[in-house]
Amino acid sequence: MTVHYHGTPLSPRAALMTLAGKNFCVPFSDPRDADVCQQIGQSVMFDNGAFSAHTKGKPLDRPGYYAWLAPRLGHPHWAVIPDVIDGSVEAQRDLVAEWPFGFLGTPVWHLGLPIDYLVELAESWPRVCFGSSGRYWQVGSDDWCRRADEAFDALAQRGPLPWVHMLRGMNMTGDRWPFASVDSVNVARNYKDSNTDPERMARRIDSVQCPVSWRPLPKQEGLFAA
């Protein structure tokens, strides 16, 4: 099965309460629903808010993030380790080394970084997040699909796949990539516009699963299968 983390904030509060028993993603950039999600959810994934900080041209408040997480982290809850969007491998390594909460965090491999760095993370961490930036910003684009294929080819060659979480990846469920978990703000942003009950919308999303293993495409079939 694939774990679907539904993004917040989701308002009004009564609508959020209909998702009791779901898994949630709470961003540091807007943490208003954190307490409620931990009370009613199966588990909570805490996002570091690096993208929001990046778009505003501001540095991520890492000490503030760590202080916010300290009373919240504990299995099955986990957090995304701070990362540098469009940053170098060295910059990512520095942030991973600084992380104070051990395996309650998950490092990010951006698709634009070397595959060798992904393998390095998979050798040291039980779970890795895929992040989309730069040339691979558009999840599901042709470039993105090629790169995701290359990534899973490399992971499969080293043995059993680690837990791979796809950031902003809810739309990739049901396709060929074996993501163990995904997140998206799809329900929070769109349930009102589609005039759909948020719980029903989330239930439909949760019913779509990823494969549990990776099967590389034969060379002659190309890299653009649906």
mmCIF file with all atom_site columns, C-alpha atoms in Angstrom:
data_model
loop_
_atom_site.group_PDB
_atom_site.id
_atom_site.type_symbol
_atom_site.label_atom_id
_atom_site.label_alt_id
_atom_site.label_comp_id
_atom_site.label_asym_id
_atom_site.label_entity_id
_atom_site.label_seq_id
_atom_site.pdbx_PDB_ins_code
_atom_site.Cartn_x
_atom_site.Cartn_y
_atom_site.Cartn_z
_atom_site.occupancy
_atom_site.B_iso_or_equiv
_atom_site.pdbx_formal_charge
_atom_site.auth_seq_id
_atom_site.auth_comp_id
_atom_site.auth_asym_id
_atom_site.auth_atom_id
_atom_site.pdbx_PDB_model_num
ATOM 1   C CA . MET A 1 1   ? 0.000   0.000  0.000   1.00 0.00 ? 1   MET A CA 1
ATOM 2   C CA . THR A 1 2   ? 0.965   3.631  -0.372  1.00 0.00 ? 2   THR A CA 1
ATOM 3   C CA . VAL A 1 3   ? 0.635   6.026  2.564   1.00 0.00 ? 3   VAL A CA 1
ATOM 4   C CA . HIS A 1 4   ? -1.080  9.248  1.485   1.00 0.00 ? 4   HIS A CA 1
ATOM 5   C CA . TYR A 1 5   ? -0.244  12.314 3.582   1.00 0.00 ? 5   TYR A CA 1
ATOM 6   C CA . HIS A 1 6   ? -2.917  14.971 3.118   1.00 0.00 ? 6   HIS A CA 1
ATOM 7   C CA . GLY A 1 7   ? -1.543  18.491 3.294   1.00 0.00 ? 7   GLY A CA 1
ATOM 8   C CA . THR A 1 8   ? -2.729  21.217 5.619   1.00 0.00 ? 8   THR A CA 1
ATOM 9   C CA . PRO A 1 9   ? -3.917  23.773 6.539   1.00 0.00 ? 9   PRO A CA 1
ATOM 10  C CA . LEU A 1 10  ? -7.434  22.625 5.747   1.00 0.00 ? 10  LEU A CA 1
ATOM 11  C CA . SER A 1 11  ? -10.286 24.898 6.712   1.00 0.00 ? 11  SER A CA 1
ATOM 12  C CA . PRO A 1 12  ? -12.800 25.241 8.163   1.00 0.00 ? 12  PRO A CA 1
ATOM 13  C CA . ARG A 1 13  ? -11.893 23.119 11.186  1.00 0.00 ? 13  ARG A CA 1
ATOM 14  C CA . ALA A 1 14  ? -15.080 21.080 10.776  1.00 0.00 ? 14  ALA A CA 1
ATOM 15  C CA . ALA A 1 15  ? -13.868 19.979 7.340   1.00 0.00 ? 15  ALA A CA 1
ATOM 16  C CA . LEU A 1 16  ? -10.495 18.936 8.748   1.00 0.00 ? 16  LEU A CA 1
ATOM 17  C CA . MET A 1 17  ? -12.247 16.860 11.410  1.00 0.00 ? 17  MET A CA 1
ATOM 18  C CA . THR A 1 18  ? -13.960 14.772 8.723   1.00 0.00 ? 18  THR A CA 1
ATOM 19  C CA . LEU A 1 19  ? -10.489 13.450 7.815   1.00 0.00 ? 19  LEU A CA 1
ATOM 20  C CA . ALA A 1 20  ? -10.003 11.873 11.256  1.00 0.00 ? 20  ALA A CA 1
ATOM 21  C CA . GLY A 1 21  ? -8.028  8.662  10.850  1.00 0.00 ? 21  GLY A CA 1
ATOM 22  C CA . LYS A 1 22  ? -6.130  9.883  7.774   1.00 0.00 ? 22  LYS A CA 1
ATOM 23  C CA . ASN A 1 23  ? -2.420  10.667 7.538   1.00 0.00 ? 23  ASN A CA 1
ATOM 24  C CA . PHE A 1 24  ? -1.480  14.347 7.447   1.00 0.00 ? 24  PHE A CA 1
ATOM 25  C CA . CYS A 1 25  ? 1.328   16.588 6.227   1.00 0.00 ? 25  CYS A CA 1
ATOM 26  C CA . VAL A 1 26  ? 1.808   19.727 8.333   1.00 0.00 ? 26  VAL A CA 1
ATOM 27  C CA . PRO A 1 27  ? 4.265   22.370 7.078   1.00 0.00 ? 27  PRO A CA 1
ATOM 28  C CA . PHE A 1 28  ? 6.453   24.444 9.373   1.00 0.00 ? 28  PHE A CA 1
ATOM 29  C CA . SER A 1 29  ? 5.533   27.425 7.178   1.00 0.00 ? 29  SER A CA 1
ATOM 30  C CA . ASP A 1 30  ? 1.880   27.165 8.339   1.00 0.00 ? 30  ASP A CA 1
ATOM 31  C CA . PRO A 1 31  ? 1.606   24.932 11.411  1.00 0.00 ? 31  PRO A CA 1
ATOM 32  C CA . ARG A 1 32  ? -1.860  25.945 12.591  1.00 0.00 ? 32  ARG A CA 1
ATOM 33  C CA . ASP A 1 33  ? -3.307  22.416 12.271  1.00 0.00 ? 33  ASP A CA 1
ATOM 34  C CA . ALA A 1 34  ? -0.404  20.529 13.888  1.00 0.00 ? 34  ALA A CA 1
ATOM 35  C CA . ASP A 1 35  ? -2.017  19.833 17.260  1.00 0.00 ? 35  ASP A CA 1
ATOM 36  C CA . VAL A 1 36  ? -5.335  18.712 15.813  1.00 0.00 ? 36  VAL A CA 1
ATOM 37  C CA . CYS A 1 37  ? -3.684  16.492 13.218  1.00 0.00 ? 37  CYS A CA 1
ATOM 38  C CA . GLN A 1 38  ? -1.702  14.697 15.908  1.00 0.00 ? 38  GLN A CA 1
ATOM 39  C CA . GLN A 1 39  ? -4.899  14.190 17.890  1.00 0.00 ? 39  GLN A CA 1
ATOM 40  C CA . ILE A 1 40  ? -7.027  12.774 15.059  1.00 0.00 ? 40  ILE A CA 1
ATOM 41  C CA . GLY A 1 41  ? -4.559  11.397 12.491  1.00 0.00 ? 41  GLY A CA 1
ATOM 42  C CA . GLN A 1 42  ? -2.933  8.010  12.065  1.00 0.00 ? 42  GLN A CA 1
ATOM 43  C CA . SER A 1 43  ? 0.396   9.757  11.591  1.00 0.00 ? 43  SER A CA 1
ATOM 44  C CA . VAL A 1 44  ? 1.814   13.161 10.755  1.00 0.00 ? 44  VAL A CA 1
ATOM 45  C CA . MET A 1 45  ? 4.628   14.050 8.392   1.00 0.00 ? 45  MET A CA 1
ATOM 46  C CA . PHE A 1 46  ? 6.129   17.435 9.278   1.00 0.00 ? 46  PHE A CA 1
ATOM 47  C CA . ASP A 1 47  ? 7.423   19.362 6.264   1.00 0.00 ? 47  ASP A CA 1
ATOM 48  C CA . ASN A 1 48  ? 10.332  21.754 6.787   1.00 0.00 ? 48  ASN A CA 1
ATOM 49  C CA . GLY A 1 49  ? 8.848   24.588 4.724   1.00 0.00 ? 49  GLY A CA 1
ATOM 50  C CA . ALA A 1 50  ? 12.018  24.994 2.642   1.00 0.00 ? 50  ALA A CA 1
ATOM 51  C CA . PHE A 1 51  ? 10.051  25.648 -0.542  1.00 0.00 ? 51  PHE A CA 1
ATOM 52  C CA . SER A 1 52  ? 7.977   28.390 1.052   1.00 0.00 ? 52  SER A CA 1
ATOM 53  C CA . ALA A 1 53  ? 11.132  30.028 2.412   1.00 0.00 ? 53  ALA A CA 1
ATOM 54  C CA . HIS A 1 54  ? 12.830  29.650 -0.980  1.00 0.00 ? 54  HIS A CA 1
ATOM 55  C CA . THR A 1 55  ? 9.986   31.368 -2.856  1.00 0.00 ? 55  THR A CA 1
ATOM 56  C CA . LYS A 1 56  ? 10.094  34.266 -0.385  1.00 0.00 ? 56  LYS A CA 1
ATOM 57  C CA . GLY A 1 57  ? 13.862  34.587 -0.684  1.00 0.00 ? 57  GLY A CA 1
ATOM 58  C CA . LYS A 1 58  ? 14.333  33.904 3.018   1.00 0.00 ? 58  LYS A CA 1
ATOM 59  C CA . PRO A 1 59  ? 16.509  31.334 4.807   1.00 0.00 ? 59  PRO A CA 1
ATOM 60  C CA . LEU A 1 60  ? 14.792  28.492 6.607   1.00 0.00 ? 60  LEU A CA 1
ATOM 61  C CA . ASP A 1 61  ? 14.638  29.077 10.360  1.00 0.00 ? 61  ASP A CA 1
ATOM 62  C CA . ARG A 1 62  ? 16.277  25.788 11.288  1.00 0.00 ? 62  ARG A CA 1
ATOM 63  C CA . PRO A 1 63  ? 16.540  26.435 15.056  1.00 0.00 ? 63  PRO A CA 1
ATOM 64  C CA . GLY A 1 64  ? 12.866  27.369 15.070  1.00 0.00 ? 64  GLY A CA 1
ATOM 65  C CA . TYR A 1 65  ? 11.999  24.244 13.077  1.00 0.00 ? 65  TYR A CA 1
ATOM 66  C CA . TYR A 1 66  ? 13.914  22.002 15.472  1.00 0.00 ? 66  TYR A CA 1
ATOM 67  C CA . ALA A 1 67  ? 12.300  23.617 18.521  1.00 0.00 ? 67  ALA A CA 1
ATOM 68  C CA . TRP A 1 68  ? 8.851   23.178 16.969  1.00 0.00 ? 68  TRP A CA 1
ATOM 69  C CA . LEU A 1 69  ? 9.529   19.509 16.229  1.00 0.00 ? 69  LEU A CA 1
ATOM 70  C CA . ALA A 1 70  ? 11.065  18.527 19.565  1.00 0.00 ? 70  ALA A CA 1
ATOM 71  C CA . PRO A 1 71  ? 7.791   17.879 21.453  1.00 0.00 ? 71  PRO A CA 1
ATOM 72  C CA . ARG A 1 72  ? 6.056   16.401 18.397  1.00 0.00 ? 72  ARG A CA 1
ATOM 73  C CA . LEU A 1 73  ? 8.379   13.775 16.971  1.00 0.00 ? 73  LEU A CA 1
ATOM 74  C CA . GLY A 1 74  ? 8.011   10.128 17.869  1.00 0.00 ? 74  GLY A CA 1
ATOM 75  C CA . HIS A 1 75  ? 6.970   7.079  15.881  1.00 0.00 ? 75  HIS A CA 1
ATOM 76  C CA . PRO A 1 76  ? 4.912   6.994  13.698  1.00 0.00 ? 76  PRO A CA 1
ATOM 77  C CA . HIS A 1 77  ? 5.384   10.743 13.177  1.00 0.00 ? 77  HIS A CA 1
ATOM 78  C CA . TRP A 1 78  ? 8.419   11.937 11.215  1.00 0.00 ? 78  TRP A CA 1
ATOM 79  C CA . ALA A 1 79  ? 9.834   15.087 9.639   1.00 0.00 ? 79  ALA A CA 1
ATOM 80  C CA . VAL A 1 80  ? 11.590  16.189 6.478   1.00 0.00 ? 80  VAL A CA 1
ATOM 81  C CA . ILE A 1 81  ? 15.197  17.124 7.199   1.00 0.00 ? 81  ILE A CA 1
ATOM 82  C CA . PRO A 1 82  ? 16.044  20.699 6.063   1.00 0.00 ? 82  PRO A CA 1
ATOM 83  C CA . ASP A 1 83  ? 17.290  20.855 2.492   1.00 0.00 ? 83  ASP A CA 1
ATOM 84  C CA . VAL A 1 84  ? 18.573  23.492 0.077   1.00 0.00 ? 84  VAL A CA 1
ATOM 85  C CA . ILE A 1 85  ? 16.473  23.793 -3.050  1.00 0.00 ? 85  ILE A CA 1
ATOM 86  C CA . ASP A 1 86  ? 18.831  23.894 -6.055  1.00 0.00 ? 86  ASP A CA 1
ATOM 87  C CA . GLY A 1 87  ? 21.725  23.552 -3.589  1.00 0.00 ? 87  GLY A CA 1
ATOM 88  C CA . SER A 1 88  ? 24.850  21.444 -3.930  1.00 0.00 ? 88  SER A CA 1
ATOM 89  C CA . VAL A 1 89  ? 25.429  17.986 -2.504  1.00 0.00 ? 89  VAL A CA 1
ATOM 90  C CA . GLU A 1 90  ? 27.787  19.525 0.044   1.00 0.00 ? 90  GLU A CA 1
ATOM 91  C CA . ALA A 1 91  ? 25.090  21.916 1.235   1.00 0.00 ? 91  ALA A CA 1
ATOM 92  C CA . GLN A 1 92  ? 22.635  19.029 1.630   1.00 0.00 ? 92  GLN A CA 1
ATOM 93  C CA . ARG A 1 93  ? 25.188  16.905 3.506   1.00 0.00 ? 93  ARG A CA 1
ATOM 94  C CA . ASP A 1 94  ? 25.829  19.731 5.971   1.00 0.00 ? 94  ASP A CA 1
ATOM 95  C CA . LEU A 1 95  ? 22.129  19.946 6.842   1.00 0.00 ? 95  LEU A CA 1
ATOM 96  C CA . VAL A 1 96  ? 21.755  16.185 7.155   1.00 0.00 ? 96  VAL A CA 1
ATOM 97  C CA . ALA A 1 97  ? 24.771  16.089 9.494   1.00 0.00 ? 97  ALA A CA 1
ATOM 98  C CA . GLU A 1 98  ? 23.212  18.839 11.625  1.00 0.00 ? 98  GLU A CA 1
ATOM 99  C CA . TRP A 1 99  ? 19.881  17.012 12.032  1.00 0.00 ? 99  TRP A CA 1
ATOM 100 C CA . PRO A 1 100 ? 19.289  16.326 15.767  1.00 0.00 ? 100 PRO A CA 1
ATOM 101 C CA . PHE A 1 101 ? 16.498  13.724 15.690  1.00 0.00 ? 101 PHE A CA 1
ATOM 102 C CA . GLY A 1 102 ? 18.048  10.666 14.047  1.00 0.00 ? 102 GLY A CA 1
ATOM 103 C CA . PHE A 1 103 ? 15.770  8.376  12.046  1.00 0.00 ? 103 PHE A CA 1
ATOM 104 C CA . LEU A 1 104 ? 12.711  10.427 13.004  1.00 0.00 ? 104 LEU A CA 1
ATOM 105 C CA . GLY A 1 105 ? 13.797  12.557 10.047  1.00 0.00 ? 105 GLY A CA 1
ATOM 106 C CA . THR A 1 106 ? 14.128  11.848 6.350   1.00 0.00 ? 106 THR A CA 1
ATOM 107 C CA . PRO A 1 107 ? 16.689  13.461 4.011   1.00 0.00 ? 107 PRO A CA 1
ATOM 108 C CA . VAL A 1 108 ? 15.734  14.881 0.620   1.00 0.00 ? 108 VAL A CA 1
ATOM 109 C CA . TRP A 1 109 ? 17.314  13.867 -2.662  1.00 0.00 ? 109 TRP A CA 1
ATOM 110 C CA . HIS A 1 110 ? 16.492  16.415 -5.340  1.00 0.00 ? 110 HIS A CA 1
ATOM 111 C CA . LEU A 1 111 ? 16.222  14.873 -8.789  1.00 0.00 ? 111 LEU A CA 1
ATOM 112 C CA . GLY A 1 112 ? 18.794  17.350 -10.094 1.00 0.00 ? 112 GLY A CA 1
ATOM 113 C CA . LEU A 1 113 ? 21.471  16.013 -7.743  1.00 0.00 ? 113 LEU A CA 1
ATOM 114 C CA . PRO A 1 114 ? 23.779  13.120 -8.702  1.00 0.00 ? 114 PRO A CA 1
ATOM 115 C CA . ILE A 1 115 ? 22.395  9.609  -8.502  1.00 0.00 ? 115 ILE A CA 1
ATOM 116 C CA . ASP A 1 116 ? 25.440  8.694  -6.408  1.00 0.00 ? 116 ASP A CA 1
ATOM 117 C CA . TYR A 1 117 ? 24.140  10.969 -3.654  1.00 0.00 ? 117 TYR A CA 1
ATOM 118 C CA . LEU A 1 118 ? 20.776  9.179  -3.707  1.00 0.00 ? 118 LEU A CA 1
ATOM 119 C CA . VAL A 1 119 ? 22.526  5.836  -3.287  1.00 0.00 ? 119 VAL A CA 1
ATOM 120 C CA . GLU A 1 120 ? 24.617  7.317  -0.463  1.00 0.00 ? 120 GLU A CA 1
ATOM 121 C CA . LEU A 1 121 ? 21.458  8.374  1.369   1.00 0.00 ? 121 LEU A CA 1
ATOM 122 C CA . ALA A 1 122 ? 19.794  5.012  0.783   1.00 0.00 ? 122 ALA A CA 1
ATOM 123 C CA . GLU A 1 123 ? 22.789  3.274  2.326   1.00 0.00 ? 123 GLU A CA 1
ATOM 124 C CA . SER A 1 124 ? 22.488  5.336  5.514   1.00 0.00 ? 124 SER A CA 1
ATOM 125 C CA . TRP A 1 125 ? 18.790  6.129  5.934   1.00 0.00 ? 125 TRP A CA 1
ATOM 126 C CA . PRO A 1 126 ? 15.741  3.833  5.959   1.00 0.00 ? 126 PRO A CA 1
ATOM 127 C CA . ARG A 1 127 ? 13.652  6.438  4.149   1.00 0.00 ? 127 ARG A CA 1
ATOM 128 C CA . VAL A 1 128 ? 14.469  9.030  1.465   1.00 0.00 ? 128 VAL A CA 1
ATOM 129 C CA . CYS A 1 129 ? 12.334  11.853 0.060   1.00 0.00 ? 129 CYS A CA 1
ATOM 130 C CA . PHE A 1 130 ? 12.409  12.688 -3.646  1.00 0.00 ? 130 PHE A CA 1
ATOM 131 C CA . GLY A 1 131 ? 12.250  16.424 -4.301  1.00 0.00 ? 131 GLY A CA 1
ATOM 132 C CA . SER A 1 132 ? 11.532  18.096 -7.638  1.00 0.00 ? 132 SER A CA 1
ATOM 133 C CA . SER A 1 133 ? 13.362  21.300 -8.497  1.00 0.00 ? 133 SER A CA 1
ATOM 134 C CA . GLY A 1 134 ? 15.181  23.035 -11.323 1.00 0.00 ? 134 GLY A CA 1
ATOM 135 C CA . ARG A 1 135 ? 14.836  21.128 -14.577 1.00 0.00 ? 135 ARG A CA 1
ATOM 136 C CA . TYR A 1 136 ? 12.715  18.529 -12.805 1.00 0.00 ? 136 TYR A CA 1
ATOM 137 C CA . TRP A 1 137 ? 10.361  20.909 -11.036 1.00 0.00 ? 137 TRP A CA 1
ATOM 138 C CA . GLN A 1 138 ? 7.261   19.735 -12.913 1.00 0.00 ? 138 GLN A CA 1
ATOM 139 C CA . VAL A 1 139 ? 6.303   16.389 -11.404 1.00 0.00 ? 139 VAL A CA 1
ATOM 140 C CA . GLY A 1 140 ? 5.340   13.998 -14.188 1.00 0.00 ? 140 GLY A CA 1
ATOM 141 C CA . SER A 1 141 ? 7.059   15.895 -17.025 1.00 0.00 ? 141 SER A CA 1
ATOM 142 C CA . ASP A 1 142 ? 9.105   13.938 -19.574 1.00 0.00 ? 142 ASP A CA 1
ATOM 143 C CA . ASP A 1 143 ? 12.369  15.021 -17.929 1.00 0.00 ? 143 ASP A CA 1
ATOM 144 C CA . TRP A 1 144 ? 11.000  14.111 -14.523 1.00 0.00 ? 144 TRP A CA 1
ATOM 145 C CA . CYS A 1 145 ? 9.914   10.660 -15.714 1.00 0.00 ? 145 CYS A CA 1
ATOM 146 C CA . ARG A 1 146 ? 13.333  9.915  -17.201 1.00 0.00 ? 146 ARG A CA 1
ATOM 147 C CA . ARG A 1 147 ? 15.071  10.948 -14.011 1.00 0.00 ? 147 ARG A CA 1
ATOM 148 C CA . ALA A 1 148 ? 12.717  8.989  -11.749 1.00 0.00 ? 148 ALA A CA 1
ATOM 149 C CA . ASP A 1 149 ? 13.383  5.896  -13.886 1.00 0.00 ? 149 ASP A CA 1
ATOM 150 C CA . GLU A 1 150 ? 17.130  6.403  -13.499 1.00 0.00 ? 150 GLU A CA 1
ATOM 151 C CA . ALA A 1 151 ? 16.766  6.827  -9.754  1.00 0.00 ? 151 ALA A CA 1
ATOM 152 C CA . PHE A 1 152 ? 14.788  3.637  -9.240  1.00 0.00 ? 152 PHE A CA 1
ATOM 153 C CA . ASP A 1 153 ? 17.112  1.722  -11.567 1.00 0.00 ? 153 ASP A CA 1
ATOM 154 C CA . ALA A 1 154 ? 20.010  2.702  -9.311  1.00 0.00 ? 154 ALA A CA 1
ATOM 155 C CA . LEU A 1 155 ? 18.158  1.916  -6.086  1.00 0.00 ? 155 LEU A CA 1
ATOM 156 C CA . ALA A 1 156 ? 17.031  -1.474 -7.361  1.00 0.00 ? 156 ALA A CA 1
ATOM 157 C CA . GLN A 1 157 ? 20.598  -2.427 -8.311  1.00 0.00 ? 157 GLN A CA 1
ATOM 158 C CA . ARG A 1 158 ? 21.757  -2.082 -4.695  1.00 0.00 ? 158 ARG A CA 1
ATOM 159 C CA . GLY A 1 159 ? 19.116  -4.426 -3.284  1.00 0.00 ? 159 GLY A CA 1
ATOM 160 C CA . PRO A 1 160 ? 15.709  -3.966 -1.624  1.00 0.00 ? 160 PRO A CA 1
ATOM 161 C CA . LEU A 1 161 ? 14.280  -0.515 -2.131  1.00 0.00 ? 161 LEU A CA 1
ATOM 162 C CA . PRO A 1 162 ? 14.290  1.914  0.779   1.00 0.00 ? 162 PRO A CA 1
ATOM 163 C CA . TRP A 1 163 ? 11.090  3.675  1.762   1.00 0.00 ? 163 TRP A CA 1
ATOM 164 C CA . VAL A 1 164 ? 10.829  6.387  -0.905  1.00 0.00 ? 164 VAL A CA 1
ATOM 165 C CA . HIS A 1 165 ? 8.529   9.331  -0.204  1.00 0.00 ? 165 HIS A CA 1
ATOM 166 C CA . MET A 1 166 ? 7.533   11.560 -3.123  1.00 0.00 ? 166 MET A CA 1
ATOM 167 C CA . LEU A 1 167 ? 7.165   15.204 -2.100  1.00 0.00 ? 167 LEU A CA 1
ATOM 168 C CA . ARG A 1 168 ? 4.195   16.828 -3.889  1.00 0.00 ? 168 ARG A CA 1
ATOM 169 C CA . GLY A 1 169 ? 3.635   13.417 -5.433  1.00 0.00 ? 169 GLY A CA 1
ATOM 170 C CA . MET A 1 170 ? 0.022   12.387 -4.872  1.00 0.00 ? 170 MET A CA 1
ATOM 171 C CA . ASN A 1 171 ? -0.655  12.465 -8.632  1.00 0.00 ? 171 ASN A CA 1
ATOM 172 C CA . MET A 1 172 ? 2.063   9.856  -9.180  1.00 0.00 ? 172 MET A CA 1
ATOM 173 C CA . THR A 1 173 ? 0.167   7.109  -7.382  1.00 0.00 ? 173 THR A CA 1
ATOM 174 C CA . GLY A 1 174 ? -1.188  4.525  -9.783  1.00 0.00 ? 174 GLY A CA 1
ATOM 175 C CA . ASP A 1 175 ? 1.783   4.971  -12.120 1.00 0.00 ? 175 ASP A CA 1
ATOM 176 C CA . ARG A 1 176 ? 4.885   2.781  -12.424 1.00 0.00 ? 176 ARG A CA 1
ATOM 177 C CA . TRP A 1 177 ? 7.048   4.173  -9.621  1.00 0.00 ? 177 TRP A CA 1
ATOM 178 C CA . PRO A 1 178 ? 7.015   2.306  -6.271  1.00 0.00 ? 178 PRO A CA 1
ATOM 179 C CA . PHE A 1 179 ? 6.597   5.210  -3.879  1.00 0.00 ? 179 PHE A CA 1
ATOM 180 C CA . ALA A 1 180 ? 5.923   4.007  -0.348  1.00 0.00 ? 180 ALA A CA 1
ATOM 181 C CA . SER A 1 181 ? 4.327   7.337  0.540   1.00 0.00 ? 181 SER A CA 1
ATOM 182 C CA . VAL A 1 182 ? 3.318   10.615 -1.077  1.00 0.00 ? 182 VAL A CA 1
ATOM 183 C CA . ASP A 1 183 ? 1.943   13.974 0.008   1.00 0.00 ? 183 ASP A CA 1
ATOM 184 C CA . SER A 1 184 ? -0.151  16.708 -1.545  1.00 0.00 ? 184 SER A CA 1
ATOM 185 C CA . VAL A 1 185 ? -2.386  19.650 -0.618  1.00 0.00 ? 185 VAL A CA 1
ATOM 186 C CA . ASN A 1 186 ? -4.866  18.515 -3.281  1.00 0.00 ? 186 ASN A CA 1
ATOM 187 C CA . VAL A 1 187 ? -7.791  18.059 -0.889  1.00 0.00 ? 187 VAL A CA 1
ATOM 188 C CA . ALA A 1 188 ? -7.146  21.200 1.151   1.00 0.00 ? 188 ALA A CA 1
ATOM 189 C CA . ARG A 1 189 ? -6.844  23.403 -1.927  1.00 0.00 ? 189 ARG A CA 1
ATOM 190 C CA . ASN A 1 190 ? -9.475  21.911 -4.205  1.00 0.00 ? 190 ASN A CA 1
ATOM 191 C CA . TYR A 1 191 ? -12.360 20.370 -2.295  1.00 0.00 ? 191 TYR A CA 1
ATOM 192 C CA . LYS A 1 192 ? -14.314 23.633 -2.183  1.00 0.00 ? 192 LYS A CA 1
ATOM 193 C CA . ASP A 1 193 ? -13.824 24.412 -5.883  1.00 0.00 ? 193 ASP A CA 1
ATOM 194 C CA . SER A 1 194 ? -14.937 20.922 -6.876  1.00 0.00 ? 194 SER A CA 1
ATOM 195 C CA . ASN A 1 195 ? -17.881 21.053 -4.466  1.00 0.00 ? 195 ASN A CA 1
ATOM 196 C CA . THR A 1 196 ? -16.754 17.720 -3.044  1.00 0.00 ? 196 THR A CA 1
ATOM 197 C CA . ASP A 1 197 ? -16.857 16.472 0.525   1.00 0.00 ? 197 ASP A CA 1
ATOM 198 C CA . PRO A 1 198 ? -13.189 16.490 1.682   1.00 0.00 ? 198 PRO A CA 1
ATOM 199 C CA . GLU A 1 199 ? -13.413 13.053 3.313   1.00 0.00 ? 199 GLU A CA 1
ATOM 200 C CA . ARG A 1 200 ? -14.863 11.512 0.166   1.00 0.00 ? 200 ARG A CA 1
ATOM 201 C CA . MET A 1 201 ? -12.189 13.188 -1.960  1.00 0.00 ? 201 MET A CA 1
ATOM 202 C CA . ALA A 1 202 ? -9.435  11.914 0.349   1.00 0.00 ? 202 ALA A CA 1
ATOM 203 C CA . ARG A 1 203 ? -10.940 8.425  0.360   1.00 0.00 ? 203 ARG A CA 1
ATOM 204 C CA . ARG A 1 204 ? -10.813 8.256  -3.435  1.00 0.00 ? 204 ARG A CA 1
ATOM 205 C CA . ILE A 1 205 ? -7.201  9.425  -3.438  1.00 0.00 ? 205 ILE A CA 1
ATOM 206 C CA . ASP A 1 206 ? -6.211  6.906  -0.752  1.00 0.00 ? 206 ASP A CA 1
ATOM 207 C CA . SER A 1 207 ? -7.604  4.035  -2.808  1.00 0.00 ? 207 SER A CA 1
ATOM 208 C CA . VAL A 1 208 ? -5.016  4.532  -5.580  1.00 0.00 ? 208 VAL A CA 1
ATOM 209 C CA . GLN A 1 209 ? -1.791  2.651  -4.874  1.00 0.00 ? 209 GLN A CA 1
ATOM 210 C CA . CYS A 1 210 ? 1.755   2.453  -6.214  1.00 0.00 ? 210 CYS A CA 1
ATOM 211 C CA . PRO A 1 211 ? 3.440   -0.840 -7.134  1.00 0.00 ? 211 PRO A CA 1
ATOM 212 C CA . VAL A 1 212 ? 5.518   -2.426 -4.378  1.00 0.00 ? 212 VAL A CA 1
ATOM 213 C CA . SER A 1 213 ? 8.548   -3.160 -6.561  1.00 0.00 ? 213 SER A CA 1
ATOM 214 C CA . TRP A 1 214 ? 10.432  -1.631 -9.467  1.00 0.00 ? 214 TRP A CA 1
ATOM 215 C CA . ARG A 1 215 ? 10.397  -3.173 -12.908 1.00 0.00 ? 215 ARG A CA 1
ATOM 216 C CA . PRO A 1 216 ? 12.657  -1.266 -15.314 1.00 0.00 ? 216 PRO A CA 1
ATOM 217 C CA . LEU A 1 217 ? 11.182  -0.577 -18.732 1.00 0.00 ? 217 LEU A CA 1
ATOM 218 C CA . PRO A 1 218 ? 12.660  -2.597 -21.601 1.00 0.00 ? 218 PRO A CA 1
ATOM 219 C CA . LYS A 1 219 ? 14.967  -0.395 -23.640 1.00 0.00 ? 219 LYS A CA 1
ATOM 220 C CA . GLN A 1 220 ? 12.885  -0.670 -26.785 1.00 0.00 ? 220 GLN A CA 1
ATOM 221 C CA . GLU A 1 221 ? 9.768   0.639  -25.045 1.00 0.00 ? 221 GLU A CA 1
ATOM 222 C CA . GLY A 1 222 ? 11.333  3.989  -24.264 1.00 0.00 ? 222 GLY A CA 1
ATOM 223 C CA . LEU A 1 223 ? 10.830  6.038  -21.155 1.00 0.00 ? 223 LEU A CA 1
ATOM 224 C CA . PHE A 1 224 ? 7.409   7.538  -21.634 1.00 0.00 ? 224 PHE A CA 1
ATOM 225 C CA . ALA A 1 225 ? 4.979   4.782  -20.732 1.00 0.00 ? 225 ALA A CA 1
ATOM 226 C CA . ALA A 1 226 ? 1.808   5.995  -19.093 1.00 0.00 ? 226 ALA A CA 1
#
